[in-house]
JSON list of C-alpha atoms in Angstrom, two decimals:
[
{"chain": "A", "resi": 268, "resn": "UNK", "atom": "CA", "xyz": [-4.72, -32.47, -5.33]},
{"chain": "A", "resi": 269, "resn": "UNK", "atom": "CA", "xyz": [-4.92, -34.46, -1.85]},
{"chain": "A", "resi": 270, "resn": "UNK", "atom": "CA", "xyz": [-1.23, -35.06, -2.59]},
{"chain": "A", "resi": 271, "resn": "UNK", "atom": "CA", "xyz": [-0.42, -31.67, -2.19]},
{"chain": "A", "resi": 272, "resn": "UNK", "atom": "CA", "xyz": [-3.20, -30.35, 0.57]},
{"chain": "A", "resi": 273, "resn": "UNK", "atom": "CA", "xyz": [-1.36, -33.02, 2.75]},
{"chain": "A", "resi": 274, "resn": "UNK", "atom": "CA", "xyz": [2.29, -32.19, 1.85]},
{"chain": "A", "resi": 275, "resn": "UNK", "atom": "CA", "xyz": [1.42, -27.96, 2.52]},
{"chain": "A", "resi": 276, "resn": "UNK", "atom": "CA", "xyz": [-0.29, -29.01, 5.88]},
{"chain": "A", "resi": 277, "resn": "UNK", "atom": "CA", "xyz": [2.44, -31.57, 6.90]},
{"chain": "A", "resi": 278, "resn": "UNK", "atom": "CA", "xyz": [4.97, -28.17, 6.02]},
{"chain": "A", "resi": 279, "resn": "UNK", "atom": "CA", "xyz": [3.01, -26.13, 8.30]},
{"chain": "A", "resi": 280, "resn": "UNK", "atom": "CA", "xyz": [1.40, -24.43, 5.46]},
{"chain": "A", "resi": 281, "resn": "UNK", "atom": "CA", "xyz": [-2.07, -23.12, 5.02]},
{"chain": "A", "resi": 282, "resn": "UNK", "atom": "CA", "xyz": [-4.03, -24.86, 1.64]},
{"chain": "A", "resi": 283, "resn": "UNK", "atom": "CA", "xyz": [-6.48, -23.07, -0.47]},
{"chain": "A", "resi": 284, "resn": "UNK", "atom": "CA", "xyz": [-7.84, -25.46, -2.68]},
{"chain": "A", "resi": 285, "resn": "UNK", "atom": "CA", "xyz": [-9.24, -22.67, -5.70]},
{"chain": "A", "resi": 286, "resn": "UNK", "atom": "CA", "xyz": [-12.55, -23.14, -7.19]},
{"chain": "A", "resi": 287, "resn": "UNK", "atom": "CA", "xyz": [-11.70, -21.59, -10.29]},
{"chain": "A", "resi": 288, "resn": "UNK", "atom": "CA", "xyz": [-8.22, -20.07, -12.20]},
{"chain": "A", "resi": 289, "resn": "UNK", "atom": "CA", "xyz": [-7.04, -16.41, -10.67]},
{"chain": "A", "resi": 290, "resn": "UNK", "atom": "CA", "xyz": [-4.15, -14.44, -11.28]},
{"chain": "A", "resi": 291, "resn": "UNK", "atom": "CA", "xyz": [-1.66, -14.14, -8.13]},
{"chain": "A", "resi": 292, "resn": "UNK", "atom": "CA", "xyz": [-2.17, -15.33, -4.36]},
{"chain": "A", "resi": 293, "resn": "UNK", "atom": "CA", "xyz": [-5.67, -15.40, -2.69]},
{"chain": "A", "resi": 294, "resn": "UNK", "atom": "CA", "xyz": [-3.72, -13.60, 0.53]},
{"chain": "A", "resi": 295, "resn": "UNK", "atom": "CA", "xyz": [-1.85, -10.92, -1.77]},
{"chain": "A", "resi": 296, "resn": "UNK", "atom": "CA", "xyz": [-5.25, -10.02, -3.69]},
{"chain": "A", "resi": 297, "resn": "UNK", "atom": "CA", "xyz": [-6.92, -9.28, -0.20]},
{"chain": "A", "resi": 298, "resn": "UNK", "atom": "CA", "xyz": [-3.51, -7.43, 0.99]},
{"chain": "A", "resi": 299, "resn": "UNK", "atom": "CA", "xyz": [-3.18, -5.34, -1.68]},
{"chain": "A", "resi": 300, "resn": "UNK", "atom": "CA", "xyz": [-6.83, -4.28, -1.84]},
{"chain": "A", "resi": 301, "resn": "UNK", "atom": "CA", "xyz": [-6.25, -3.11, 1.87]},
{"chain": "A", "resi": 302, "resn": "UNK", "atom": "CA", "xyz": [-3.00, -1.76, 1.29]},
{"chain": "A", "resi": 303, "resn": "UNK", "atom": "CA", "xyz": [-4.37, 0.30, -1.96]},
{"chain": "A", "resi": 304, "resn": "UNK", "atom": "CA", "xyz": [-7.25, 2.16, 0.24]},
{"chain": "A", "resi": 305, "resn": "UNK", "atom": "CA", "xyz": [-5.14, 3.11, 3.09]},
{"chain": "A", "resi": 306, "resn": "UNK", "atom": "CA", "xyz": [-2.41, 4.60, 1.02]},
{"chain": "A", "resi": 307, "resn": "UNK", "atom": "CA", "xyz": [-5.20, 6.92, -0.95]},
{"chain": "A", "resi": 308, "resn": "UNK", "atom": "CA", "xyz": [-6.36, 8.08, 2.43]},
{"chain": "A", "resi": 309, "resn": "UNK", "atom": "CA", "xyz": [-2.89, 8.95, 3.23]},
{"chain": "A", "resi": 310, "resn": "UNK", "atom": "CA", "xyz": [-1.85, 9.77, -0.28]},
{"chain": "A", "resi": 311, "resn": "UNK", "atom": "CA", "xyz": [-4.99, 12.28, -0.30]},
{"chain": "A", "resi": 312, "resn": "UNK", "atom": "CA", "xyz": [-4.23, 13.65, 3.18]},
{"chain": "A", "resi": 313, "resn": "UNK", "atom": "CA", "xyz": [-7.77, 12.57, 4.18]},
{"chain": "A", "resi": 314, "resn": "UNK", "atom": "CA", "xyz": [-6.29, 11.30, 7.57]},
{"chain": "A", "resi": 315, "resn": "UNK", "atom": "CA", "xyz": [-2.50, 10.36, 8.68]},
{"chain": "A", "resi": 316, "resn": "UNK", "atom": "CA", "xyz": [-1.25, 7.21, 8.42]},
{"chain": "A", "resi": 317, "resn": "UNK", "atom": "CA", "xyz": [-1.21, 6.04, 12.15]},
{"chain": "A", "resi": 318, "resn": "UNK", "atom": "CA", "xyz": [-4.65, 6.77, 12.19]},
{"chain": "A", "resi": 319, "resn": "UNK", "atom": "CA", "xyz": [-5.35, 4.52, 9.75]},
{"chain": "A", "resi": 320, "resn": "UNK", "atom": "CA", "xyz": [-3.41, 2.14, 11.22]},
{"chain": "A", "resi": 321, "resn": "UNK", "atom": "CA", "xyz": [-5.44, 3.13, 14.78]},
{"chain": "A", "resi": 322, "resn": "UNK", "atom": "CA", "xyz": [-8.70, 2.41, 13.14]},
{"chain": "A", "resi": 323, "resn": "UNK", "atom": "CA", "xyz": [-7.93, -1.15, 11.55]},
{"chain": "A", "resi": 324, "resn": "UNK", "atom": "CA", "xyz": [-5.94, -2.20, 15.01]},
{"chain": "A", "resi": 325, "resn": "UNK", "atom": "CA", "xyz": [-8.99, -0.90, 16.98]},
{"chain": "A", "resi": 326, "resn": "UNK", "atom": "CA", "xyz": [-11.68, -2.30, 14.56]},
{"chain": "A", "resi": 327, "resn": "UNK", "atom": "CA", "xyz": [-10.25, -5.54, 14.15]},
{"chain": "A", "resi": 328, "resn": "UNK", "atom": "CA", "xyz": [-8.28, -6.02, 17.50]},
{"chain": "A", "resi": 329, "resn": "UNK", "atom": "CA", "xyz": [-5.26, -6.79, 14.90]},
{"chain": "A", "resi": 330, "resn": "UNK", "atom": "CA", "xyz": [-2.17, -6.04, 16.61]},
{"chain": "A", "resi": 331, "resn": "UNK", "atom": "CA", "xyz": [-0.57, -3.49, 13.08]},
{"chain": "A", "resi": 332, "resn": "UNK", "atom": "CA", "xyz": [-2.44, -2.02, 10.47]},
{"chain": "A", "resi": 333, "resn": "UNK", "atom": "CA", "xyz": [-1.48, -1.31, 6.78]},
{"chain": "A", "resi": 334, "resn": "UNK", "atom": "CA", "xyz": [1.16, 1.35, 7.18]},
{"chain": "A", "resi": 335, "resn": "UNK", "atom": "CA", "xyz": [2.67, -1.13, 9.77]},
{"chain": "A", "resi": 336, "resn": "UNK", "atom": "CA", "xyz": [2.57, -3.94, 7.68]},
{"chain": "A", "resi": 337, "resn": "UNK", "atom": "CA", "xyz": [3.59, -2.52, 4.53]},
{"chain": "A", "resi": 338, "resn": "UNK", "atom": "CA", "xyz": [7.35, -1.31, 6.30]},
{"chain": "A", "resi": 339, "resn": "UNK", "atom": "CA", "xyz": [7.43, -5.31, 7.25]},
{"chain": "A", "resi": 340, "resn": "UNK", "atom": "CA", "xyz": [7.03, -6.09, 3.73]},
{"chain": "A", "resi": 341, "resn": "UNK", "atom": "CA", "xyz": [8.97, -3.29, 2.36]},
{"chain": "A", "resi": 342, "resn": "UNK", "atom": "CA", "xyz": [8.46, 0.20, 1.25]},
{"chain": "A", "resi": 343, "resn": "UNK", "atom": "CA", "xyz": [10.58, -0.76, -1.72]},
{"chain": "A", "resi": 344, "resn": "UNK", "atom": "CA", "xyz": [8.55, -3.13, -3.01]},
{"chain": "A", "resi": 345, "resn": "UNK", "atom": "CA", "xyz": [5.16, -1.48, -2.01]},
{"chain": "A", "resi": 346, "resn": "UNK", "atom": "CA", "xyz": [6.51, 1.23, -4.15]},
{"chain": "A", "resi": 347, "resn": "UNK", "atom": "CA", "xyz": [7.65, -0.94, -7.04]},
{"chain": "A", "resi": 348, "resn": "UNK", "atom": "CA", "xyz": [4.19, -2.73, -6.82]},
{"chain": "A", "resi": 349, "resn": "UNK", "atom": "CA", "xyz": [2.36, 0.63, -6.53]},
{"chain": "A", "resi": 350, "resn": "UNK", "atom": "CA", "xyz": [3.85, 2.15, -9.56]},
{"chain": "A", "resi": 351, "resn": "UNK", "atom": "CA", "xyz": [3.76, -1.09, -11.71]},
{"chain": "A", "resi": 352, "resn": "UNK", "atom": "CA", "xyz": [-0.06, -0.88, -11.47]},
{"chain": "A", "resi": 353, "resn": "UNK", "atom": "CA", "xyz": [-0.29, 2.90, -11.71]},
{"chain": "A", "resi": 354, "resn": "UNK", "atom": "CA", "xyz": [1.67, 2.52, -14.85]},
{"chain": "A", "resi": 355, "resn": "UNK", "atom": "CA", "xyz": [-0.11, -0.62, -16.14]},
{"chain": "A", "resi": 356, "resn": "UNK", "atom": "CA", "xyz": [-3.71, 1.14, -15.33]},
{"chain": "A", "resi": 357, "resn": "UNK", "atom": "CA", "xyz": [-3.13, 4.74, -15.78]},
{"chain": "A", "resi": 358, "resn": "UNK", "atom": "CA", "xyz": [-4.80, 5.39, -12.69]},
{"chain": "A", "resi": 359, "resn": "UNK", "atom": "CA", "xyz": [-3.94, 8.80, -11.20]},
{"chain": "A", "resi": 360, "resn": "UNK", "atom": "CA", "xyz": [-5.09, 8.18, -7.60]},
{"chain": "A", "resi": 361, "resn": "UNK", "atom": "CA", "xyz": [-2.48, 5.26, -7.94]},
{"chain": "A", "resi": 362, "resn": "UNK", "atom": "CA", "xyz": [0.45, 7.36, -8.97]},
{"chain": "A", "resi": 363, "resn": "UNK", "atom": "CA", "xyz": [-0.15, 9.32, -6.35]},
{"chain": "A", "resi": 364, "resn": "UNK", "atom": "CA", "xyz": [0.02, 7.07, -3.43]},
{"chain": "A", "resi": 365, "resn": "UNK", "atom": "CA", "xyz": [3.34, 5.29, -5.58]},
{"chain": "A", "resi": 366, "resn": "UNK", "atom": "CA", "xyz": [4.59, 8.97, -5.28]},
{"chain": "A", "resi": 367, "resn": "UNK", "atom": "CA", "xyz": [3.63, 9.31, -1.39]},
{"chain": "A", "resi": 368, "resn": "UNK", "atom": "CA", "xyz": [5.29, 5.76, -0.73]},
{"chain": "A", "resi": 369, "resn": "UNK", "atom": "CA", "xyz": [8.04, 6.64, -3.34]},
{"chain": "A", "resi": 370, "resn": "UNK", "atom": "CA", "xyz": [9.00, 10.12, -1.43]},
{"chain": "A", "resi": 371, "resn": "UNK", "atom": "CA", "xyz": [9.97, 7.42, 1.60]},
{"chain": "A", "resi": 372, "resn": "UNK", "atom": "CA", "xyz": [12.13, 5.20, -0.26]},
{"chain": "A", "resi": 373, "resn": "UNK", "atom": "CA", "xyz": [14.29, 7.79, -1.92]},
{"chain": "A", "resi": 374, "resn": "UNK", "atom": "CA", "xyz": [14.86, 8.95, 1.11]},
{"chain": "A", "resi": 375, "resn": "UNK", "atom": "CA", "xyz": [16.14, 5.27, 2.24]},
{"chain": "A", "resi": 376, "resn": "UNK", "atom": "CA", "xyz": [13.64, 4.49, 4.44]},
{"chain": "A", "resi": 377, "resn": "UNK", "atom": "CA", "xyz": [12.41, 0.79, 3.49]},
{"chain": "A", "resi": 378, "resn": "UNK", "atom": "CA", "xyz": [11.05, -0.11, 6.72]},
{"chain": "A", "resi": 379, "resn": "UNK", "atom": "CA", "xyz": [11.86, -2.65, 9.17]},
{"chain": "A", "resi": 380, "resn": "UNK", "atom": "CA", "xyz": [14.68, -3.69, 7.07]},
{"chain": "A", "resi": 381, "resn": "UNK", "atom": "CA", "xyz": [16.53, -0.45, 7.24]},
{"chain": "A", "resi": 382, "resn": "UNK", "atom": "CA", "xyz": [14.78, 0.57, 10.82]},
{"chain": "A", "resi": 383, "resn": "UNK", "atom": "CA", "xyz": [12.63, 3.29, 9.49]},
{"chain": "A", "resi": 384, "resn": "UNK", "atom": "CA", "xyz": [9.61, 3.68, 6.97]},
{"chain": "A", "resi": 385, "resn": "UNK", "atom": "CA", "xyz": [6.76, 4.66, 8.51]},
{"chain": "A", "resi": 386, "resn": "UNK", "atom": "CA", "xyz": [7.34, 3.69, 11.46]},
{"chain": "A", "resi": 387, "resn": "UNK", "atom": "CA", "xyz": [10.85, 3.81, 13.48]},
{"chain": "A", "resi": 388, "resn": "UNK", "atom": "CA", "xyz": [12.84, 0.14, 14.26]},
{"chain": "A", "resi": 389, "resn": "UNK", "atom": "CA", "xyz": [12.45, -1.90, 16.61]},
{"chain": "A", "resi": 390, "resn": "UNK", "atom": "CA", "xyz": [10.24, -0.45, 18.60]},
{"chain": "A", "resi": 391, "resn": "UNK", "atom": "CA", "xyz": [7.88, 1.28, 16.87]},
{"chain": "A", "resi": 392, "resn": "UNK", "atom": "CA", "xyz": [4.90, 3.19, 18.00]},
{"chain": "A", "resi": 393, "resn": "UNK", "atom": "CA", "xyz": [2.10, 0.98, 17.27]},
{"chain": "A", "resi": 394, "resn": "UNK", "atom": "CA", "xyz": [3.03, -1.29, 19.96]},
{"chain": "A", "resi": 395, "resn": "UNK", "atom": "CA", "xyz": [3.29, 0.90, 22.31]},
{"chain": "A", "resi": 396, "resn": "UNK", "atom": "CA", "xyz": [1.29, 1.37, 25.00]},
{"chain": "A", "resi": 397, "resn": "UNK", "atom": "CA", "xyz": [-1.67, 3.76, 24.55]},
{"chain": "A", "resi": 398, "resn": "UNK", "atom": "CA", "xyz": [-1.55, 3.81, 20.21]},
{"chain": "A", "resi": 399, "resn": "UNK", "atom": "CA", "xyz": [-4.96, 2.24, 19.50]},
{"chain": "A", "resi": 400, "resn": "UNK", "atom": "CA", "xyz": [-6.67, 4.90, 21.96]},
{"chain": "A", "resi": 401, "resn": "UNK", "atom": "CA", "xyz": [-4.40, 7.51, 21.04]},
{"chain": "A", "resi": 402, "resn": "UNK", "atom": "CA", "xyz": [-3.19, 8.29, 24.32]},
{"chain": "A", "resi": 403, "resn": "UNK", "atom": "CA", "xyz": [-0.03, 7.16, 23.46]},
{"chain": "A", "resi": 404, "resn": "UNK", "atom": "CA", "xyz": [2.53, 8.00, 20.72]}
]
């Protein structure tokens, strides 16, 4: 195990050493927990998506929020992701935010990689100038 802490450091790579078995990565588990509440706020229409985004910036002086880093990733595979765990689950809330994130990738928009998802590419609006405070854009 010291083997490998000291090759993933010398890589530039950040160890976990687990205490006990768990399905996936420790950072995707955390990511997707995030990335699951903000799309049912959005899904649900309790509050729009740069507001969400707004609030976890703000809060956490984090320079994007979910919706921001979810079009990094890739609304395809948010979507794909979404829906494999509605379907797996049955959960209802959860086909409903695959079919909010799902209404942006038929329409082609995957994000940064095809410069629009929820945000518009290069520059989008969350690092402009004013978005946290919503003064800006």
């Amino acid at each position: 195990m010291d083997l490998l802490i000291g090759f993933a450091r010398r890589i530039g790579q950040i160890p976990i050493r687990l205490e006990r078995e768990h399905v996936g990565y420790v950072f995707n588990s955390m990511l997707n927990a995030v990335n699951r509440e903000a799309l049912t706020l959005a899904a649900n229409g309790v509050v729009p998506f740069q507001d969400v985004d707004r609030s976890w910036m703000g809060i956490m002086k984090m320079p994007v929020g979910p919706f921001g880093i979810m079009d990094l990733v890739g609304l395809d595979t948010v979507w794909s992701i979404t829906d494999f765990w509605a379907r797996t689950l049955g959960d209802a809330q959860l086909e409903a935010s695959a079919a909010f994130v799902k209404a942006y990738v038929d329409r082609g928009e995957f994000g940064v990689k095809s410069g629009r998802g929820f945000y518009v590419y290069p520059e989008p609006a969350y690092q402009r100038q004013g978005f946290v405070d919503g003064t800006g854009p």
